[in-house]
XYZ file of C-alpha atoms in Angstrom:
255
model
C -17.812 8.367 -75.135
C -20.833 8.018 -77.371
C -22.031 11.556 -76.561
C -19.084 13.124 -78.402
C -19.819 11.198 -81.560
C -23.531 11.867 -81.140
C -23.083 15.627 -80.973
C -21.026 15.665 -84.141
C -23.866 13.980 -86.014
C -26.804 15.647 -84.290
C -28.015 17.086 -87.583
C -28.402 13.653 -89.161
C -31.898 12.177 -89.057
C -33.313 8.890 -90.278
C -35.781 8.999 -93.186
C -39.487 9.130 -92.323
C -40.684 5.689 -91.335
C -43.821 4.121 -89.918
C -44.123 3.380 -86.211
C -43.823 -0.355 -86.868
C -40.635 0.164 -88.874
C -39.157 2.352 -86.147
C -39.961 -0.203 -83.436
C -38.494 -3.046 -85.475
C -35.406 -1.010 -86.282
C -34.914 -0.062 -82.643
C -35.131 -3.680 -81.533
C -32.617 -4.668 -84.193
C -30.232 -1.861 -83.197
C -30.384 -2.673 -79.485
C -30.072 -6.401 -80.161
C -26.909 -5.725 -82.139
C -25.503 -3.797 -79.173
C -26.385 -6.549 -76.707
C -24.927 -9.224 -78.977
C -21.599 -7.383 -79.200
C -21.595 -6.699 -75.470
C -22.433 -10.309 -74.551
C -19.809 -11.625 -76.944
C -17.233 -9.297 -75.402
C -18.049 -10.449 -71.863
C -17.853 -14.106 -72.897
C -14.515 -13.558 -74.640
C -13.189 -11.829 -71.525
C -14.301 -14.740 -69.340
C -12.749 -17.325 -71.650
C -9.428 -15.492 -71.786
C -9.390 -15.037 -68.004
C -10.043 -18.731 -67.403
C -7.521 -19.768 -70.039
C -4.839 -17.603 -68.487
C -5.519 -19.057 -65.050
C -5.420 -22.627 -66.361
C -2.374 -22.384 -68.640
C 0.870 -21.993 -66.701
C 2.711 -20.601 -69.741
C 0.286 -17.660 -69.888
C 0.558 -17.167 -66.132
C 4.324 -16.913 -66.378
C 4.043 -14.231 -69.048
C 1.935 -11.978 -66.831
C 2.684 -12.852 -63.219
C 5.438 -13.896 -60.893
C 3.859 -17.065 -59.542
C 4.751 -18.724 -56.252
C 3.395 -22.023 -55.033
C 1.590 -22.097 -51.687
C -0.121 -24.959 -49.815
C -3.382 -23.730 -51.368
C -2.041 -23.586 -54.907
C -0.423 -20.913 -57.108
C -0.465 -17.300 -55.934
C 0.636 -14.023 -57.499
C 3.767 -12.538 -55.947
C 4.000 -9.708 -58.461
C 3.565 -8.800 -62.106
C 5.968 -9.000 -64.998
C 6.651 -6.099 -67.321
C 4.272 -7.610 -69.869
C 1.705 -8.030 -67.125
C 1.749 -4.295 -66.408
C 1.416 -3.530 -70.115
C -1.574 -5.856 -70.398
C -3.139 -4.243 -67.333
C -3.076 -0.734 -68.801
C -3.468 -1.606 -72.500
C -7.307 -1.782 -72.376
C -7.394 1.893 -71.383
C -5.480 2.706 -74.546
C -7.998 0.775 -76.638
C -10.884 2.667 -75.040
C -9.231 6.016 -75.789
C -8.492 5.056 -79.399
C -12.065 3.922 -79.977
C -13.577 6.930 -78.220
C -11.546 9.685 -79.848
C -10.762 7.978 -83.140
C -14.136 6.480 -83.973
C -14.737 9.073 -86.725
C -11.680 7.837 -88.617
C -12.255 4.126 -87.993
C -14.319 1.892 -90.206
C -16.986 -0.242 -88.575
C -14.867 -3.351 -89.203
C -11.809 -1.748 -87.594
C -13.866 -0.623 -84.589
C -15.221 -4.141 -84.230
C -11.714 -5.609 -84.357
C -10.552 -3.191 -81.656
C -13.534 -4.128 -79.501
C -12.709 -7.849 -79.668
C -9.029 -7.170 -78.997
C -9.986 -4.987 -76.029
C -12.241 -7.721 -74.636
C -9.481 -10.314 -74.950
C -6.947 -8.072 -73.200
C -9.435 -7.428 -70.421
C -9.662 -11.183 -69.956
C -5.899 -11.455 -69.556
C -5.952 -8.601 -67.055
C -8.889 -9.953 -65.037
C -7.377 -13.438 -64.748
C -5.886 -12.309 -61.432
C -9.289 -12.632 -59.721
C -9.026 -16.425 -59.966
C -5.924 -16.285 -57.779
C -7.771 -14.173 -55.194
C -11.324 -15.526 -55.027
C -12.832 -18.994 -55.189
C -14.322 -20.107 -58.488
C -17.718 -20.665 -56.849
C -17.919 -17.109 -55.518
C -16.805 -15.693 -58.879
C -19.512 -17.667 -60.685
C -22.124 -16.625 -58.105
C -21.171 -12.965 -58.431
C -21.256 -13.203 -62.217
C -24.834 -14.507 -62.242
C -25.947 -11.882 -59.719
C -24.313 -9.219 -61.904
C -25.998 -10.576 -65.029
C -29.429 -10.548 -63.367
C -28.900 -7.053 -61.940
C -27.573 -5.712 -65.232
C -30.491 -7.217 -67.139
C -33.081 -5.702 -64.808
C -31.464 -2.261 -64.832
C -30.982 -2.244 -68.595
C -34.621 -3.256 -69.062
C -35.635 -0.376 -66.803
C -33.536 2.054 -68.812
C -35.100 0.774 -72.033
C -38.727 0.898 -70.883
C -38.928 3.839 -68.475
C -40.588 7.064 -69.597
C -38.538 9.031 -67.075
C -35.716 11.126 -68.544
C -32.481 9.881 -66.950
C -30.259 12.638 -68.378
C -29.948 14.527 -65.087
C -29.166 11.296 -63.262
C -26.486 10.503 -65.839
C -24.731 13.821 -65.227
C -24.822 13.212 -61.470
C -23.448 9.689 -61.915
C -20.613 10.967 -64.107
C -19.555 13.390 -61.375
C -19.812 10.534 -58.891
C -17.590 8.420 -61.131
C -14.895 11.093 -61.132
C -15.089 11.266 -57.347
C -14.884 7.481 -57.161
C -11.701 7.408 -59.244
C -10.105 10.091 -57.062
C -11.064 8.191 -53.899
C -9.569 4.961 -55.275
C -6.267 6.696 -56.023
C -6.191 8.302 -52.559
C -6.944 4.980 -50.878
C -3.961 3.367 -52.600
C -1.807 5.447 -50.244
C -4.130 5.415 -47.221
C -5.018 1.730 -47.285
C -8.205 2.366 -45.282
C -10.545 -0.623 -45.035
C -13.472 1.685 -44.241
C -12.809 3.801 -47.317
C -12.456 0.620 -49.360
C -15.935 -0.432 -48.194
C -17.391 2.985 -49.081
C -15.690 2.904 -52.497
C -17.083 -0.559 -53.215
C -20.619 0.435 -52.222
C -20.426 3.646 -54.246
C -19.061 1.728 -57.238
C -22.006 -0.674 -57.217
C -24.516 2.181 -57.052
C -22.792 4.279 -59.707
C -22.469 1.527 -62.296
C -25.955 0.247 -61.549
C -27.272 3.706 -62.376
C -25.038 4.051 -65.425
C -26.414 0.783 -66.800
C -29.939 2.204 -66.892
C -28.759 5.617 -68.119
C -26.575 4.262 -70.923
C -29.354 1.972 -72.134
C -31.798 4.859 -72.380
C -29.185 7.058 -74.075
C -28.481 4.404 -76.699
C -32.195 3.959 -77.304
C -32.577 7.725 -77.826
C -29.526 7.745 -80.060
C -31.264 5.354 -82.445
C -34.020 7.902 -83.071
C -31.385 10.413 -84.184
C -29.264 8.264 -86.473
C -31.478 5.338 -87.439
C -30.258 1.774 -87.430
C -28.683 1.312 -90.838
C -25.400 2.224 -92.468
C -21.805 2.661 -91.371
C -22.653 5.222 -88.679
C -25.176 2.960 -86.988
C -22.749 0.034 -87.108
C -20.048 2.059 -85.382
C -22.492 3.392 -82.807
C -23.638 -0.152 -82.029
C -20.033 -1.105 -81.262
C -19.470 1.982 -79.118
C -22.739 1.313 -77.328
C -21.628 -2.246 -76.658
C -18.354 -0.913 -75.258
C -20.247 1.380 -72.868
C -22.519 -1.392 -71.612
C -19.583 -3.816 -71.411
C -17.724 -1.396 -69.130
C -20.844 -0.944 -66.993
C -21.179 -4.728 -66.645
C -17.517 -5.434 -65.873
C -17.232 -2.639 -63.326
C -20.485 -3.656 -61.649
C -19.163 -7.230 -61.477
C -15.817 -6.178 -60.006
C -17.365 -4.009 -57.296
C -19.908 -6.686 -56.391
C -17.072 -9.208 -56.227
C -15.481 -7.147 -53.459
C -18.608 -7.864 -51.395
C -19.540 -11.339 -52.556
C -16.155 -12.861 -53.378
C -14.874 -15.523 -51.010
C -11.099 -15.400 -50.606
C -9.142 -18.513 -51.485
C -7.977 -20.279 -48.322
C-alpha cells in the first residue's frame, strides 16, 4: 500500500541535514509509526473485549445461544456481516485515496478501522479461552518486536524477500478460499503455518521499507504525517494477522 504512494513521490527529497539530525528524525518518524500502530492494537483489543462483555453489542453482531459453558455464536446478523467486511473497505479507501486525504482524515480513518476490527475480532472470545488469547498476544508482541527490530537494524536488503512474501500472501489467500469448500484439516494446518511465516517475514520487510522511506521523504510535513499513518496500518495488519495465525496453534478451545 505504501509503495504506491512512495513511487508517486519518489522525486521528493529531504533537505540536506547532518547525520545526527537524520538519525534523530528517523527515530522520531519510526516512533510515530509505532505509537499509531500500538494505539490501534490497543483500541482493537478494548473494542473486542467490550463487545464480548456487553450483551447488547453481542446481539447487534451475533445470534447468541446459551450453552452449559456460556454464550456461543450460532450465526451472524446482517450488521455483523457488514462489520466483518467493513475494515477491508477502510483499507482500500486509505490505500487508494491517501493522496486526497488530509493527515487528520487519514488518522480518523485509521482509528475507525481499528475499532471496527475490534468488533469483528470479538468472536475469538467465544471460541478460545481468555488465558490462551492473552498468552498468544504476548507471544505475538515479543515475536513482532524482535522481527521489527531485525528489519530496522539489518544491513541486508529485504526487497527480494518482500516480493517473494507478497506472492506467498496471494497464494495463502487462494488456499484459504479453496479450503472453505474442502474443509481439510491438513490444509488448515499448512495454511496456519504458512501464515505465521509470511507475516513474520512481512514484519521485518515492512519495517525496513518504512525506514528507507524516511530517507526519501524526510520526517516533517503533511506527507510524512500521512506516511506514518499508512506505515502504522501496514505494521498493524502484520501484527493482527500474525496473532490470528498463531492463535490457531496456541489457542485453547472453550470447553
